[in-house]
Amino acid sequence: MVHTLEFQGISKYFPGVKALDNISFKAQGGEVLAFLGENGAGKSTLLKTLNGDYQPTEGKYLLDGEEAHFKTPHEAIEAGISVIYQERQILLELSVAENIFLGRMPANKLGVIDTRKANEMAQEIIDQFGMSIKATTKVKDLNVAHQQMVEIMKACSRDNLRVICFDEPTASLADEEIEALFKVIERLKAEGKIVIYVSHRMSELQRITDKIAIFKDGTYVDTVVTSEVPEQEIIKMMVGRDLGDVYKNLDKNKEIGEILLDVRDLESDYVKPVSFQLRRGEVLGFSGLVGAGRTEVMRAIVGADRMKAGEIYLNGEKITNRSPKEALDHGIAMVPEDRKEQGILANLSIADNINISMLDQHSNKFGIVDEKAEVELAEESIKQFRVRTPNRDKKIVELSGGNQQKCIVARSIATMPDVLILDEPTKGIDIGAKSEFYEMICEFAKKGMGVILISSELPEVIGLSDRILVMRGLQIVGEVPGKDATEDGLLSLAMGE
């Protein structure tokens, strides 16, 4: 059976924000439909409305011709709708099998859960996906990429599946896992399932999708056939302007200064001895496959992981960072890859999230906070980083992923660091916001900051970096000048070819 899903006049209002405005279009089984739009355009909100996380203010949707309304995600799942969000929705203390069959574990005739059978069934699914993990492993012991794959396997294992939605599914996946995911999507498509795919990676959309539904500022613009419309035209429809080649148009810093950060034989439980230097005004890229050790090097530098050996020199002086707070005091700020777990303070406002690193500076000797200074910093940051929000008091968790990321960067920049470490800073961010981030990174470098950029997107690391260090097997295996770097060359180094 080929399934159909139709949105009819869907609107969703939040206090001060019209997140969705009269959305109407149709999705059909047997094809992959992308949702494309800038952060805050309404893509995730529409998925949450479909999934029962939110209730639409107006409008309705039809599933296989019948009006559907779900008060909870559980009701949506029972009707055959699965949504896999950017933020992981898994239970870390349970095993892979327990997560895959959560709420529907196989049982024997006496009603006792049959763990052995669950493990066998889960392992079959894992093997179909080509994953090198065990059904009995606790999810907390898996890396981020494998945790994401567990969520995908959980959704695909449901017999009643009619609609499956992927929200930035490849953001944390390695190439091997992306290939496995694409094979699964092709299978779901062949089975007549409705596959909705949210991504900002245009190369992925060109490869895996049949059509693209474009959103802008909470409204539906149009649906186009992927193969029939040029990429630049799609981007123009999405952002309302022609971005051209975002890398060629960048005004990069041309005055690289003296050595700012000198890392010598750094070693931790998670990385082999690593040495490198960062100069003032330089953007130093770190490239490599997932698991190569890029993040682990930075975590050791800022004191999130304990250094077993090695030395760190900043501005010629030896420093020791026993915690990220101590690193921040020394002038090294890190924007982590995992926004949800390590970046945002979900229940606090935008203003509180931006100001949290400035409490010492904004407090007098009695610990009384200068509220005026906090308001000024929050307002200035919202304006400078173009954060889309009705006001500074909105909870940060209610923002789109890209706007959350802008707030985290604003928090780091407020401390005026010498070294800024950006770990996958544009993960899950639309191309319009990416171009803004790229301009910001160039501005940071021109102000004399040393920027370390970790990125799995090869065009990004090549387009922004003055030098690129490539990691493989928890150590640096090569250095390439940015102007000489190619995707093939970096991949060859990263894979050891």
CSV table of C-alpha atoms in Angstrom, one decimal:
chain,number,residue,atom,x,y,z
A,1,MET,CA,0.0,0.0,0.0
A,2,VAL,CA,1.2,3.5,-0.9
A,3,HIS,CA,0.4,5.8,2.1
A,4,THR,CA,-0.5,9.5,1.9
A,5,LEU,CA,-0.2,12.3,4.4
A,6,GLU,CA,-1.9,15.7,3.8
A,7,PHE,CA,-1.5,18.9,5.9
A,8,GLN,CA,-4.5,21.2,5.7
A,9,GLY,CA,-4.1,24.8,7.0
A,10,ILE,CA,-1.9,23.9,9.9
A,11,SER,CA,-1.0,26.9,12.1
A,12,LYS,CA,0.7,26.9,15.5
A,13,TYR,CA,1.0,30.0,17.8
A,14,PHE,CA,3.3,30.4,20.8
A,15,PRO,CA,3.3,33.5,23.0
A,16,GLY,CA,4.7,36.3,20.8
A,17,VAL,CA,5.5,33.9,17.9
A,18,LYS,CA,3.5,32.5,14.9
A,19,ALA,CA,5.6,29.4,14.4
A,20,LEU,CA,3.4,27.9,11.6
A,21,ASP,CA,1.2,29.9,9.3
A,22,ASN,CA,-1.5,28.0,7.3
A,23,ILE,CA,0.7,25.1,6.1
A,24,SER,CA,-0.9,23.0,3.4
A,25,PHE,CA,0.7,20.4,1.2
A,26,LYS,CA,0.8,16.6,0.6
A,27,ALA,CA,3.4,13.9,1.1
A,28,GLN,CA,3.1,10.6,-0.6
A,29,GLY,CA,4.5,7.1,0.1
A,30,GLY,CA,7.1,5.6,-2.2
A,31,GLU,CA,9.2,8.8,-2.3
A,32,VAL,CA,11.5,10.7,0.0
A,33,LEU,CA,10.3,14.3,0.7
A,34,ALA,CA,12.8,16.7,2.3
A,35,PHE,CA,11.8,19.6,4.5
A,36,LEU,CA,14.2,22.5,3.9
A,37,GLY,CA,14.3,26.0,5.4
A,38,GLU,CA,16.3,28.2,7.7
A,39,ASN,CA,16.4,27.5,11.4
A,40,GLY,CA,13.2,28.7,12.8
A,41,ALA,CA,11.3,28.3,9.5
A,42,GLY,CA,8.9,25.8,11.2
A,43,LYS,CA,10.2,22.4,10.0
A,44,SER,CA,10.7,20.8,13.5
A,45,THR,CA,7.5,22.5,14.8
A,46,LEU,CA,5.5,20.9,12.0
A,47,LEU,CA,7.0,17.5,12.8
A,48,LYS,CA,6.1,18.0,16.5
A,49,THR,CA,2.6,19.0,15.6
A,50,LEU,CA,2.2,15.8,13.5
A,51,ASN,CA,3.8,13.7,16.3
A,52,GLY,CA,1.5,14.9,19.1
A,53,ASP,CA,4.2,16.8,21.0
A,54,TYR,CA,2.3,20.0,20.1
A,55,GLN,CA,-1.3,20.5,19.3
A,56,PRO,CA,-2.1,22.7,16.2
A,57,THR,CA,-3.8,26.0,16.9
A,58,GLU,CA,-5.6,25.6,13.6
A,59,GLY,CA,-5.9,23.1,10.8
A,60,LYS,CA,-5.8,19.3,10.5
A,61,TYR,CA,-4.0,16.5,8.8
A,62,LEU,CA,-5.2,13.5,6.9
A,63,LEU,CA,-3.4,10.1,7.1
A,64,ASP,CA,-4.4,7.8,4.3
A,65,GLY,CA,-7.4,10.0,3.6
A,66,GLU,CA,-8.7,9.9,7.2
A,67,GLU,CA,-8.4,12.9,9.6
A,68,ALA,CA,-5.9,12.1,12.4
A,69,HIS,CA,-5.3,13.9,15.7
A,70,PHE,CA,-2.8,12.7,18.2
A,71,LYS,CA,-2.7,14.1,21.8
A,72,THR,CA,0.6,12.4,22.6
A,73,PRO,CA,3.6,10.9,20.7
A,74,HIS,CA,2.5,7.5,21.9
A,75,GLU,CA,-0.8,7.9,20.0
A,76,ALA,CA,1.1,8.8,16.9
A,77,ILE,CA,3.4,5.8,17.2
A,78,GLU,CA,0.3,3.5,17.6
A,79,ALA,CA,-1.0,5.0,14.3
A,80,GLY,CA,2.3,4.2,12.6
A,81,ILE,CA,4.1,7.6,12.8
A,82,SER,CA,7.7,7.7,14.0
A,83,VAL,CA,9.8,10.9,14.3
A,84,ILE,CA,13.5,10.8,15.0
A,85,TYR,CA,14.6,14.2,16.3
A,86,GLN,CA,18.1,15.8,16.4
A,87,GLU,CA,18.2,15.4,20.2
A,88,ARG,CA,18.4,11.7,21.1
A,89,GLN,CA,15.3,10.2,22.8
A,90,ILE,CA,16.8,7.1,24.3
A,91,LEU,CA,17.4,5.6,27.7
A,92,LEU,CA,21.1,5.4,28.3
A,93,GLU,CA,21.0,2.9,31.2
A,94,LEU,CA,19.1,0.3,29.1
A,95,SER,CA,20.6,-2.0,26.5
A,96,VAL,CA,20.3,-1.6,22.8
A,97,ALA,CA,17.7,-4.3,22.6
A,98,GLU,CA,15.7,-2.8,25.5
A,99,ASN,CA,15.7,0.5,23.7
A,100,ILE,CA,14.6,-0.9,20.4
A,101,PHE,CA,11.7,-2.8,21.9
A,102,LEU,CA,10.8,-0.4,24.7
A,103,GLY,CA,7.2,-0.9,25.6
A,104,ARG,CA,6.8,-4.0,23.4
A,105,MET,CA,9.4,-6.4,24.7
A,106,PRO,CA,8.6,-10.0,23.7
A,107,ALA,CA,7.2,-12.2,26.5
A,108,ASN,CA,6.6,-15.9,27.1
A,109,LYS,CA,3.2,-17.6,27.7
A,110,LEU,CA,3.3,-16.5,31.3
A,111,GLY,CA,3.7,-12.9,30.4
A,112,VAL,CA,7.4,-12.8,31.6
A,113,ILE,CA,9.7,-10.7,29.4
A,114,ASP,CA,11.9,-12.9,27.2
A,115,THR,CA,15.2,-11.0,27.2
A,116,ARG,CA,17.0,-13.6,25.2
A,117,LYS,CA,14.5,-13.4,22.4
A,118,ALA,CA,14.6,-9.6,22.5
A,119,ASN,CA,18.4,-9.7,22.2
A,120,GLU,CA,18.2,-12.1,19.2
A,121,MET,CA,15.5,-10.0,17.4
A,122,ALA,CA,17.5,-6.8,18.1
A,123,GLN,CA,20.8,-8.4,16.8
A,124,GLU,CA,19.0,-9.3,13.6
A,125,ILE,CA,18.0,-5.7,13.1
A,126,ILE,CA,21.5,-4.5,14.0
A,127,ASP,CA,23.0,-6.9,11.4
A,128,GLN,CA,20.6,-5.7,8.8
A,129,PHE,CA,22.0,-2.2,9.4
A,130,GLY,CA,25.5,-3.4,9.2
A,131,MET,CA,26.4,-2.1,12.7
A,132,SER,CA,29.3,-3.5,14.7
A,133,ILE,CA,27.5,-3.3,18.0
A,134,LYS,CA,25.9,-5.9,20.3
A,135,ALA,CA,22.2,-6.0,21.4
A,136,THR,CA,23.2,-6.5,25.0
A,137,THR,CA,25.4,-3.4,25.2
A,138,LYS,CA,24.1,-0.5,27.3
A,139,VAL,CA,23.4,2.5,25.2
A,140,LYS,CA,25.4,4.8,27.5
A,141,ASP,CA,28.5,2.8,26.4
A,142,LEU,CA,28.0,3.6,22.7
A,143,ASN,CA,29.3,6.7,20.9
A,144,VAL,CA,26.9,9.4,19.8
A,145,ALA,CA,26.7,8.0,16.2
A,146,HIS,CA,25.7,4.5,17.4
A,147,GLN,CA,23.2,6.0,19.8
A,148,GLN,CA,21.6,7.8,16.9
A,149,MET,CA,21.5,4.5,14.9
A,150,VAL,CA,19.7,2.8,17.8
A,151,GLU,CA,16.9,5.4,17.6
A,152,ILE,CA,16.6,4.8,13.9
A,153,MET,CA,16.6,1.0,14.3
A,154,LYS,CA,13.9,1.4,17.0
A,155,ALA,CA,11.6,3.3,14.6
A,156,CYS,CA,12.2,1.0,11.6
A,157,SER,CA,11.5,-2.1,13.7
A,158,ARG,CA,7.8,-1.2,14.2
A,159,ASP,CA,5.4,-3.4,12.0
A,160,ASN,CA,2.7,-0.7,11.7
A,161,LEU,CA,5.1,2.0,10.4
A,162,ARG,CA,3.4,4.3,7.8
A,163,VAL,CA,5.3,7.6,8.2
A,164,ILE,CA,8.9,8.0,9.3
A,165,CYS,CA,10.5,11.4,9.8
A,166,PHE,CA,14.2,12.0,10.1
A,167,ASP,CA,15.3,15.3,11.6
A,168,GLU,CA,19.0,15.9,10.8
A,169,PRO,CA,19.7,12.2,11.0
A,170,THR,CA,23.3,12.2,9.7
A,171,ALA,CA,24.6,15.1,11.9
A,172,SER,CA,26.5,12.6,14.2
A,173,LEU,CA,27.0,9.7,11.8
A,174,ALA,CA,30.2,8.6,10.1
A,175,ASP,CA,30.2,7.8,6.3
A,176,GLU,CA,29.7,4.1,6.9
A,177,GLU,CA,26.6,4.7,9.1
A,178,ILE,CA,25.2,7.2,6.6
A,179,GLU,CA,25.5,4.6,3.8
A,180,ALA,CA,23.6,2.1,6.0
A,181,LEU,CA,20.9,4.7,6.7
A,182,PHE,CA,20.5,5.5,3.1
A,183,LYS,CA,20.0,1.8,2.3
A,184,VAL,CA,17.3,1.6,4.9
A,185,ILE,CA,15.6,4.7,3.5
A,186,GLU,CA,15.6,3.2,0.0
A,187,ARG,CA,14.0,0.0,1.5
A,188,LEU,CA,11.3,2.1,3.3
A,189,LYS,CA,10.6,4.0,0.1
A,190,ALA,CA,10.2,0.7,-1.9
A,191,GLU,CA,7.7,-0.5,0.7
A,192,GLY,CA,5.5,2.5,0.1
A,193,LYS,CA,6.3,4.3,3.4
A,194,ILE,CA,6.2,8.1,3.6
A,195,VAL,CA,9.7,9.2,4.3
A,196,ILE,CA,10.2,12.8,5.5
A,197,TYR,CA,13.9,13.9,5.6
A,198,VAL,CA,15.0,17.1,7.3
A,199,SER,CA,18.6,18.1,6.5
A,200,HIS,CA,20.7,21.2,5.6
A,201,ARG,CA,23.2,19.2,3.7
A,202,MET,CA,22.4,19.9,0.1
A,203,SER,CA,24.6,17.0,-1.2
A,204,GLU,CA,22.5,14.6,0.8
A,205,LEU,CA,19.2,16.0,-0.4
A,206,GLN,CA,20.4,15.7,-4.0
A,207,ARG,CA,21.3,12.1,-3.5
A,208,ILE,CA,18.5,10.7,-1.3
A,209,THR,CA,15.3,12.8,-1.9
A,210,ASP,CA,12.8,12.9,-4.7
A,211,LYS,CA,11.1,16.2,-3.7
A,212,ILE,CA,11.8,19.1,-1.5
A,213,ALA,CA,9.2,21.1,0.5
A,214,ILE,CA,10.6,24.5,1.2
A,215,PHE,CA,9.7,26.6,4.2
A,216,LYS,CA,10.4,30.2,5.1
A,217,ASP,CA,9.4,32.1,8.3
A,218,GLY,CA,6.8,29.6,9.3
A,219,THR,CA,5.1,29.4,5.9
A,220,TYR,CA,5.1,26.8,3.2
A,221,VAL,CA,6.7,28.1,0.0
A,222,ASP,CA,6.6,25.3,-2.6
A,223,THR,CA,7.4,21.7,-3.3
A,224,VAL,CA,10.0,21.1,-6.1
A,225,VAL,CA,11.3,18.0,-7.7
A,226,THR,CA,14.9,17.7,-6.5
A,227,SER,CA,16.5,16.8,-9.8
A,228,GLU,CA,14.8,19.5,-11.7
A,229,VAL,CA,15.7,22.7,-9.7
A,230,PRO,CA,19.3,24.0,-9.4
A,231,GLU,CA,20.8,24.1,-5.9
A,232,GLN,CA,21.3,27.9,-5.9
A,233,GLU,CA,17.6,28.4,-6.9
A,234,ILE,CA,16.5,26.2,-4.0
A,235,ILE,CA,18.7,28.1,-1.6
A,236,LYS,CA,17.3,31.4,-2.9
A,237,MET,CA,13.7,30.2,-2.3
A,238,MET,CA,14.7,29.2,1.2
A,239,VAL,CA,16.6,32.3,2.4
A,240,GLY,CA,15.1,34.9,0.1
A,241,ARG,CA,18.5,35.9,-1.3
A,242,ASP,CA,21.3,34.6,-3.4
A,243,LEU,CA,24.2,33.5,-1.3
A,244,GLY,CA,26.5,32.6,-4.2
A,245,ASP,CA,29.6,30.7,-3.1
A,246,VAL,CA,29.7,31.2,0.6
A,247,TYR,CA,33.4,30.4,0.9
A,248,LYS,CA,34.7,32.6,-2.0
A,249,ASN,CA,32.8,35.6,-0.6
A,250,LEU,CA,34.4,35.4,2.9
A,251,ASP,CA,36.7,38.2,4.0
A,252,LYS,CA,39.3,36.0,5.7
A,253,ASN,CA,42.1,37.3,8.0
A,254,LYS,CA,45.3,37.8,6.1
A,255,GLU,CA,47.5,38.7,9.0
A,256,ILE,CA,48.5,35.6,10.9
A,257,GLY,CA,50.4,36.5,14.1
A,258,GLU,CA,52.7,34.8,16.5
A,259,ILE,CA,52.2,31.4,18.2
A,260,LEU,CA,49.3,31.7,20.6
A,261,LEU,CA,48.7,28.1,21.8
A,262,ASP,CA,51.4,25.5,21.9
A,263,VAL,CA,50.3,21.9,22.7
A,264,ARG,CA,53.2,19.5,23.4
A,265,ASP,CA,52.8,15.7,23.6
A,266,LEU,CA,49.3,16.0,25.1
A,267,GLU,CA,48.0,12.6,26.1
A,268,SER,CA,44.8,11.4,27.9
A,269,ASP,CA,42.9,8.1,28.3
A,270,TYR,CA,41.2,8.9,25.0
A,271,VAL,CA,44.0,10.3,22.8
A,272,LYS,CA,47.6,9.3,21.9
A,273,PRO,CA,50.4,12.0,22.2
A,274,VAL,CA,49.4,15.0,20.2
A,275,SER,CA,51.4,18.2,19.4
A,276,PHE,CA,50.4,21.3,17.5
A,277,GLN,CA,50.6,25.0,17.5
A,278,LEU,CA,47.9,27.7,16.9
A,279,ARG,CA,48.8,31.2,15.8
A,280,ARG,CA,47.0,34.4,16.7
A,281,GLY,CA,44.4,35.3,14.0
A,282,GLU,CA,44.5,31.8,12.5
A,283,VAL,CA,41.7,29.4,11.8
A,284,LEU,CA,43.1,25.9,12.4
A,285,GLY,CA,40.9,23.1,11.1
A,286,PHE,CA,40.8,19.6,12.6
A,287,SER,CA,39.6,17.0,10.1
A,288,GLY,CA,39.1,13.2,10.4
A,289,LEU,CA,36.5,10.5,10.6
A,290,VAL,CA,34.1,10.2,13.5
A,291,GLY,CA,36.1,8.6,16.4
A,292,ALA,CA,39.4,9.9,15.2
A,293,GLY,CA,40.0,11.7,18.4
A,294,ARG,CA,39.4,15.4,17.4
A,295,THR,CA,36.9,16.2,20.2
A,296,GLU,CA,39.0,14.2,22.7
A,297,VAL,CA,42.1,16.4,22.1
A,298,MET,CA,40.0,19.5,22.8
A,299,ARG,CA,38.4,18.1,25.9
A,300,ALA,CA,41.9,17.4,27.3
A,301,ILE,CA,43.0,20.9,26.5
A,302,VAL,CA,40.1,22.5,28.3
A,303,GLY,CA,40.2,20.2,31.3
A,304,ALA,CA,37.0,18.2,30.6
A,305,ASP,CA,39.2,15.1,30.4
A,306,ARG,CA,42.3,14.6,32.5
A,307,MET,CA,45.7,15.0,30.8
A,308,LYS,CA,48.0,12.0,31.5
A,309,ALA,CA,51.0,13.7,30.0
A,310,GLY,CA,52.1,16.7,28.0
A,311,GLU,CA,52.2,20.5,28.4
A,312,ILE,CA,50.1,23.4,27.2
A,313,TYR,CA,51.5,26.9,26.6
A,314,LEU,CA,49.4,30.0,26.1
A,315,ASN,CA,51.1,33.2,25.0
A,316,GLY,CA,54.4,31.5,26.0
A,317,GLU,CA,53.3,30.7,29.5
A,318,LYS,CA,52.7,27.1,30.7
A,319,ILE,CA,49.1,26.6,31.9
A,320,THR,CA,47.2,23.7,33.5
A,321,ASN,CA,43.5,23.4,33.0
A,322,ARG,CA,41.8,21.1,35.5
A,323,SER,CA,38.3,22.1,34.4
A,324,PRO,CA,36.6,24.0,31.6
A,325,LYS,CA,36.1,26.9,34.0
A,326,GLU,CA,39.8,27.1,34.6
A,327,ALA,CA,40.4,27.0,30.9
A,328,LEU,CA,37.9,29.8,30.5
A,329,ASP,CA,39.8,31.8,33.2
A,330,HIS,CA,43.0,31.3,31.1
A,331,GLY,CA,41.3,32.5,28.0
A,332,ILE,CA,40.3,29.3,26.2
A,333,ALA,CA,36.7,28.8,25.4
A,334,MET,CA,35.1,25.7,23.9
A,335,VAL,CA,31.7,25.4,22.1
A,336,PRO,CA,30.9,21.7,22.4
A,337,GLU,CA,29.4,19.5,19.7
A,338,ASP,CA,26.5,18.2,21.8
A,339,ARG,CA,24.2,21.2,22.3
A,340,LYS,CA,21.6,19.4,24.4
A,341,GLU,CA,23.9,17.6,26.9
A,342,GLN,CA,26.9,20.0,27.1
A,343,GLY,CA,25.8,23.3,25.7
A,344,ILE,CA,22.5,24.8,26.7
A,345,LEU,CA,20.9,25.1,30.1
A,346,ALA,CA,17.5,24.0,28.9
A,347,ASN,CA,15.3,25.5,31.6
A,348,LEU,CA,17.0,28.9,31.7
A,349,SER,CA,16.3,31.9,29.5
A,350,ILE,CA,18.3,33.1,26.6
A,351,ALA,CA,19.7,35.9,28.7
A,352,ASP,CA,20.7,33.5,31.5
A,353,ASN,CA,22.4,31.2,29.0
A,354,ILE,CA,24.4,34.0,27.5
A,355,ASN,CA,25.4,35.5,30.9
A,356,ILE,CA,26.3,32.3,32.8
A,357,SER,CA,30.0,32.6,32.0
A,358,MET,CA,30.1,36.2,33.1
A,359,LEU,CA,28.8,35.9,36.6
A,360,ASP,CA,32.1,36.8,38.2
A,361,GLN,CA,32.5,39.9,36.0
A,362,HIS,CA,28.9,40.9,36.6
A,363,SER,CA,29.0,40.5,40.4
A,364,ASN,CA,30.4,42.7,43.1
A,365,LYS,CA,32.5,41.5,46.1
A,366,PHE,CA,29.2,40.7,47.9
A,367,GLY,CA,28.0,38.5,45.1
A,368,ILE,CA,25.3,40.9,44.0
A,369,VAL,CA,24.7,40.6,40.2
A,370,ASP,CA,24.6,43.7,38.1
A,371,GLU,CA,21.2,43.1,36.3
A,372,LYS,CA,21.7,46.1,34.0
A,373,ALA,CA,25.0,44.7,32.7
A,374,GLU,CA,23.3,41.3,32.1
A,375,VAL,CA,20.4,42.8,30.2
A,376,GLU,CA,22.8,44.9,28.1
A,377,LEU,CA,25.0,41.8,27.2
A,378,ALA,CA,22.0,39.7,26.4
A,379,GLU,CA,20.4,42.3,24.1
A,380,GLU,CA,23.7,43.1,22.4
A,381,SER,CA,24.4,39.4,21.8
A,382,ILE,CA,20.9,38.7,20.4
A,383,LYS,CA,21.4,41.6,18.0
A,384,GLN,CA,25.0,40.8,17.1
A,385,PHE,CA,24.4,37.1,16.5
A,386,ARG,CA,20.9,37.6,15.0
A,387,VAL,CA,19.2,35.3,17.4
A,388,ARG,CA,15.5,34.8,16.3
A,389,THR,CA,13.5,35.3,19.4
A,390,PRO,CA,10.6,37.6,20.6
A,391,ASN,CA,12.6,38.5,23.7
A,392,ARG,CA,15.6,37.6,25.9
A,393,ASP,CA,13.4,35.9,28.5
A,394,LYS,CA,12.3,33.1,26.3
A,395,LYS,CA,13.6,29.7,27.4
A,396,ILE,CA,16.5,28.7,25.2
A,397,VAL,CA,15.1,25.2,24.7
A,398,GLU,CA,12.2,26.7,22.8
A,399,LEU,CA,14.5,28.1,20.1
A,400,SER,CA,15.6,26.2,17.0
A,401,GLY,CA,18.9,24.4,17.1
A,402,GLY,CA,20.7,27.1,15.1
A,403,ASN,CA,19.5,29.8,17.4
A,404,GLN,CA,20.5,27.8,20.4
A,405,GLN,CA,24.0,27.5,18.9
A,406,LYS,CA,24.2,31.2,18.3
A,407,CYS,CA,23.5,31.8,22.0
A,408,ILE,CA,26.3,29.3,23.1
A,409,VAL,CA,28.8,31.0,20.8
A,410,ALA,CA,27.7,34.4,22.2
A,411,ARG,CA,28.3,33.1,25.7
A,412,SER,CA,31.8,32.1,24.8
A,413,ILE,CA,32.6,35.3,23.0
A,414,ALA,CA,31.4,37.4,25.9
A,415,THR,CA,34.4,36.2,27.9
A,416,MET,CA,36.7,37.6,25.2
A,417,PRO,CA,38.9,34.5,24.9
A,418,ASP,CA,42.3,34.3,23.2
A,419,VAL,CA,41.4,30.8,21.9
A,420,LEU,CA,38.0,29.7,20.7
A,421,ILE,CA,37.4,26.0,20.0
A,422,LEU,CA,34.4,25.3,17.9
A,423,ASP,CA,33.4,21.6,17.8
A,424,GLU,CA,31.0,21.0,14.8
A,425,PRO,CA,29.6,24.5,15.2
A,426,THR,CA,27.2,24.4,12.3
A,427,LYS,CA,25.7,20.9,12.9
A,428,GLY,CA,22.0,21.0,12.2
A,429,ILE,CA,22.2,24.6,11.0
A,430,ASP,CA,20.7,25.9,7.8
A,431,ILE,CA,22.8,27.3,5.0
A,432,GLY,CA,21.7,30.9,5.6
A,433,ALA,CA,22.7,30.7,9.3
A,434,LYS,CA,25.9,28.9,8.3
A,435,SER,CA,27.0,31.8,6.1
A,436,GLU,CA,26.5,34.1,9.1
A,437,PHE,CA,28.6,31.7,11.3
A,438,TYR,CA,31.4,31.7,8.6
A,439,GLU,CA,31.5,35.5,8.6
A,440,MET,CA,31.6,35.5,12.4
A,441,ILE,CA,34.5,33.1,12.4
A,442,CYS,CA,36.5,35.3,10.0
A,443,GLU,CA,35.7,38.3,12.2
A,444,PHE,CA,36.9,36.5,15.3
A,445,ALA,CA,40.2,35.7,13.6
A,446,LYS,CA,40.6,39.3,12.3
A,447,LYS,CA,40.3,40.5,15.9
A,448,GLY,CA,43.4,38.4,16.8
A,449,MET,CA,41.6,35.4,18.3
A,450,GLY,CA,43.0,31.9,17.5
A,451,VAL,CA,40.1,29.7,16.3
A,452,ILE,CA,40.2,25.9,16.3
A,453,LEU,CA,37.5,24.5,14.0
A,454,ILE,CA,36.4,20.8,14.2
A,455,SER,CA,34.1,19.9,11.3
A,456,SER,CA,33.1,16.7,9.5
A,457,GLU,CA,31.9,18.8,6.5
A,458,LEU,CA,35.0,18.8,4.3
A,459,PRO,CA,33.9,21.9,2.2
A,460,GLU,CA,33.5,23.8,5.5
A,461,VAL,CA,36.9,22.9,7.0
A,462,ILE,CA,38.6,23.6,3.6
A,463,GLY,CA,36.7,26.8,3.0
A,464,LEU,CA,37.4,28.3,6.4
A,465,SER,CA,40.8,27.0,7.6
A,466,ASP,CA,44.3,28.5,7.1
A,467,ARG,CA,45.8,25.1,8.0
A,468,ILE,CA,44.2,21.7,8.5
A,469,LEU,CA,45.4,19.0,10.8
A,470,VAL,CA,44.1,15.5,10.0
A,471,MET,CA,43.5,12.9,12.7
A,472,ARG,CA,43.3,9.1,12.5
A,473,GLY,CA,43.5,6.6,15.2
A,474,LEU,CA,43.6,9.2,18.1
A,475,GLN,CA,46.6,11.0,16.7
A,476,ILE,CA,47.5,13.7,14.1
A,477,VAL,CA,48.6,12.0,10.9
A,478,GLY,CA,49.0,15.0,8.5
A,479,GLU,CA,49.0,18.8,8.0
A,480,VAL,CA,47.7,20.5,4.9
A,481,PRO,CA,47.6,24.3,4.1
A,482,GLY,CA,44.0,25.4,3.6
A,483,LYS,CA,44.7,26.7,0.1
A,484,ASP,CA,46.1,23.3,-1.0
A,485,ALA,CA,43.5,21.1,0.6
A,486,THR,CA,41.1,18.9,-1.4
A,487,GLU,CA,38.3,16.7,-0.2
A,488,ASP,CA,40.0,13.6,-1.7
A,489,GLY,CA,43.3,14.5,-0.1
A,490,LEU,CA,41.8,14.9,3.4
A,491,LEU,CA,39.8,11.7,3.1
A,492,SER,CA,42.9,9.8,2.0
A,493,LEU,CA,44.8,11.0,5.1
A,494,ALA,CA,41.8,10.3,7.4
A,495,MET,CA,41.4,6.8,6.1
A,496,GLY,CA,45.1,5.9,5.8
A,497,GLU,CA,45.0,5.3,2.1
